mmCIF file of C-alpha atoms in Angstrom:
data_model
loop_
_atom_site.group_PDB
_atom_site.id
_atom_site.type_symbol
_atom_site.label_atom_id
_atom_site.label_comp_id
_atom_site.label_asym_id
_atom_site.label_seq_id
_atom_site.Cartn_x
_atom_site.Cartn_y
_atom_site.Cartn_z
ATOM 1 C CA MET A 1 87.145 42.355 110.801
ATOM 2 C CA ASN A 2 83.795 41.862 109.089
ATOM 3 C CA SER A 3 80.862 44.258 109.131
ATOM 4 C CA VAL A 4 78.891 42.179 111.663
ATOM 5 C CA GLN A 5 81.761 42.402 114.153
ATOM 6 C CA GLU A 6 82.160 46.125 113.449
ATOM 7 C CA MET A 7 78.449 46.747 114.111
ATOM 8 C CA LYS A 8 78.650 44.758 117.343
ATOM 9 C CA GLY A 9 81.578 46.925 118.457
ATOM 10 C CA ALA A 10 79.748 50.105 117.476
ATOM 11 C CA SER A 11 76.686 48.969 119.419
ATOM 12 C CA ILE A 12 78.810 48.403 122.534
ATOM 13 C CA VAL A 13 80.228 51.931 122.237
ATOM 14 C CA VAL A 14 76.768 53.446 121.799
ATOM 15 C CA GLU A 15 74.850 51.359 124.356
ATOM 16 C CA THR A 16 77.426 50.666 127.060
ATOM 17 C CA CYS A 17 80.116 53.340 126.862
ATOM 18 C CA ALA A 18 77.981 56.329 125.842
ATOM 19 C CA ALA A 19 74.656 55.024 127.208
ATOM 20 C CA ILE A 20 72.815 56.937 124.500
ATOM 21 C CA GLU A 21 69.135 57.551 125.226
ATOM 22 C CA PRO A 22 66.327 58.132 122.712
ATOM 23 C CA GLY A 23 66.085 61.775 121.685
ATOM 24 C CA GLU A 24 69.640 62.725 122.653
ATOM 25 C CA ASP A 25 71.595 64.855 120.191
ATOM 26 C CA VAL A 26 74.571 62.728 119.157
ATOM 27 C CA LEU A 27 77.442 63.986 117.035
ATOM 28 C CA VAL A 28 79.855 61.546 115.417
ATOM 29 C CA VAL A 29 83.028 63.379 114.353
ATOM 30 C CA SER A 30 85.443 61.540 112.094
ATOM 31 C CA ASP A 31 87.853 61.942 109.218
ATOM 32 C CA TRP A 32 87.963 60.264 105.841
ATOM 33 C CA GLN A 33 90.652 57.793 106.967
ATOM 34 C CA VAL A 34 88.258 56.046 109.358
ATOM 35 C CA ALA A 35 84.877 57.060 107.912
ATOM 36 C CA ASN A 36 83.724 53.433 107.777
ATOM 37 C CA VAL A 37 83.954 53.232 111.584
ATOM 38 C CA ALA A 38 81.995 56.477 111.920
ATOM 39 C CA GLU A 39 79.273 55.096 109.668
ATOM 40 C CA ARG A 40 78.884 52.032 111.931
ATOM 41 C CA VAL A 41 78.719 54.197 115.076
ATOM 42 C CA THR A 42 76.180 56.503 113.424
ATOM 43 C CA ALA A 43 74.001 53.529 112.455
ATOM 44 C CA ALA A 44 74.189 52.110 115.988
ATOM 45 C CA ALA A 45 73.204 55.470 117.506
ATOM 46 C CA LYS A 46 70.267 55.774 115.107
ATOM 47 C CA GLU A 47 69.073 52.358 116.300
ATOM 48 C CA ARG A 48 68.781 53.927 119.792
ATOM 49 C CA ASP A 49 66.387 56.569 118.361
ATOM 50 C CA ALA A 50 68.887 59.362 118.953
ATOM 51 C CA ASN A 51 69.109 62.505 116.816
ATOM 52 C CA VAL A 52 72.380 61.700 115.066
ATOM 53 C CA SER A 53 74.644 63.839 112.886
ATOM 54 C CA MET A 54 77.962 62.792 111.389
ATOM 55 C CA ILE A 55 80.720 65.182 110.353
ATOM 56 C CA LEU A 56 83.781 64.217 108.327
ATOM 57 C CA MET A 57 86.790 66.522 108.510
ATOM 58 C CA ASP A 58 90.321 66.412 107.180
ATOM 59 C CA PRO A 59 92.564 64.270 109.388
ATOM 60 C CA ARG A 60 94.367 66.307 112.032
ATOM 61 C CA LYS A 61 98.140 66.616 111.651
ATOM 62 C CA TYR A 62 98.846 65.376 115.182
ATOM 63 C CA ASP A 63 97.016 64.122 118.274
ATOM 64 C CA GLY A 64 95.444 66.949 120.246
ATOM 65 C CA ASN A 65 95.140 69.240 117.225
ATOM 66 C CA GLU A 66 91.945 71.332 117.434
ATOM 67 C CA PRO A 67 89.090 70.494 115.055
ATOM 68 C CA GLU A 68 87.964 72.938 112.391
ATOM 69 C CA GLU A 69 85.790 75.847 113.625
ATOM 70 C CA THR A 70 82.557 74.490 112.156
ATOM 71 C CA VAL A 71 83.212 71.076 113.732
ATOM 72 C CA ALA A 72 84.010 72.677 117.096
ATOM 73 C CA ALA A 73 80.769 74.673 116.965
ATOM 74 C CA ALA A 74 78.737 71.526 116.282
ATOM 75 C CA MET A 75 80.510 69.730 119.137
ATOM 76 C CA MET A 76 79.376 72.444 121.541
ATOM 77 C CA GLU A 77 75.718 71.750 120.723
ATOM 78 C CA ALA A 78 75.673 67.946 121.133
ATOM 79 C CA ASP A 79 74.622 65.924 124.173
ATOM 80 C CA VAL A 80 77.007 63.128 123.190
ATOM 81 C CA ILE A 81 80.144 63.323 121.039
ATOM 82 C CA ILE A 82 81.824 60.204 119.657
ATOM 83 C CA THR A 83 85.094 60.760 117.816
ATOM 84 C CA PRO A 84 86.432 57.845 115.795
ATOM 85 C CA VAL A 85 89.337 59.737 114.204
ATOM 86 C CA HIS A 86 92.825 58.932 112.922
ATOM 87 C CA ARG A 87 94.425 61.535 115.234
ATOM 88 C CA SER A 88 92.800 62.181 118.604
ATOM 89 C CA ILE A 89 90.809 65.359 119.298
ATOM 90 C CA THR A 90 89.936 64.170 122.815
ATOM 91 C CA HIS A 91 91.908 66.974 124.438
ATOM 92 C CA SER A 92 90.474 69.685 122.205
ATOM 93 C CA ALA A 93 88.699 72.679 123.710
ATOM 94 C CA PRO A 94 85.162 71.567 122.711
ATOM 95 C CA SER A 95 85.677 68.088 124.196
ATOM 96 C CA HIS A 96 86.949 69.596 127.432
ATOM 97 C CA VAL A 97 84.001 71.989 127.683
ATOM 98 C CA GLN A 98 81.489 69.219 127.072
ATOM 99 C CA ARG A 99 83.043 66.987 129.743
ATOM 100 C CA SER A 100 83.080 69.889 132.214
ATOM 101 C CA ARG A 101 79.316 70.214 131.615
ATOM 102 C CA GLY A 102 78.922 66.544 132.524
ATOM 103 C CA LEU A 103 78.135 65.519 128.959
ATOM 104 C CA VAL A 104 79.597 62.509 127.146
ATOM 105 C CA SER A 105 82.616 62.877 124.871
ATOM 106 C CA LEU A 106 84.123 59.562 123.754
ATOM 107 C CA ALA A 107 87.206 58.837 121.689
ATOM 108 C CA TRP A 108 87.435 55.594 119.824
#
């Protein structure tokens, strides 16, 4: 896949799936194995005039493994969380709390 296609996909995630609005606090959580995807999503979110932060962590050992404490703390402060990671953190405690608050937490 080329970078134009990757940016188009990232834009769909940001605009359609997450429906990011200007001024929202967006956190992109990723790991070094898929950092290039996270960079595309971050760029797409910035194009929506969101306040965007990106965190790279060590890949989790298995799906559902909790993120590091500092990552979890940042997740609790975001309006929107997008997690392009090698191993899913969708069912982690911070993701669950954010969804229960009605906020957006997307896995990709």
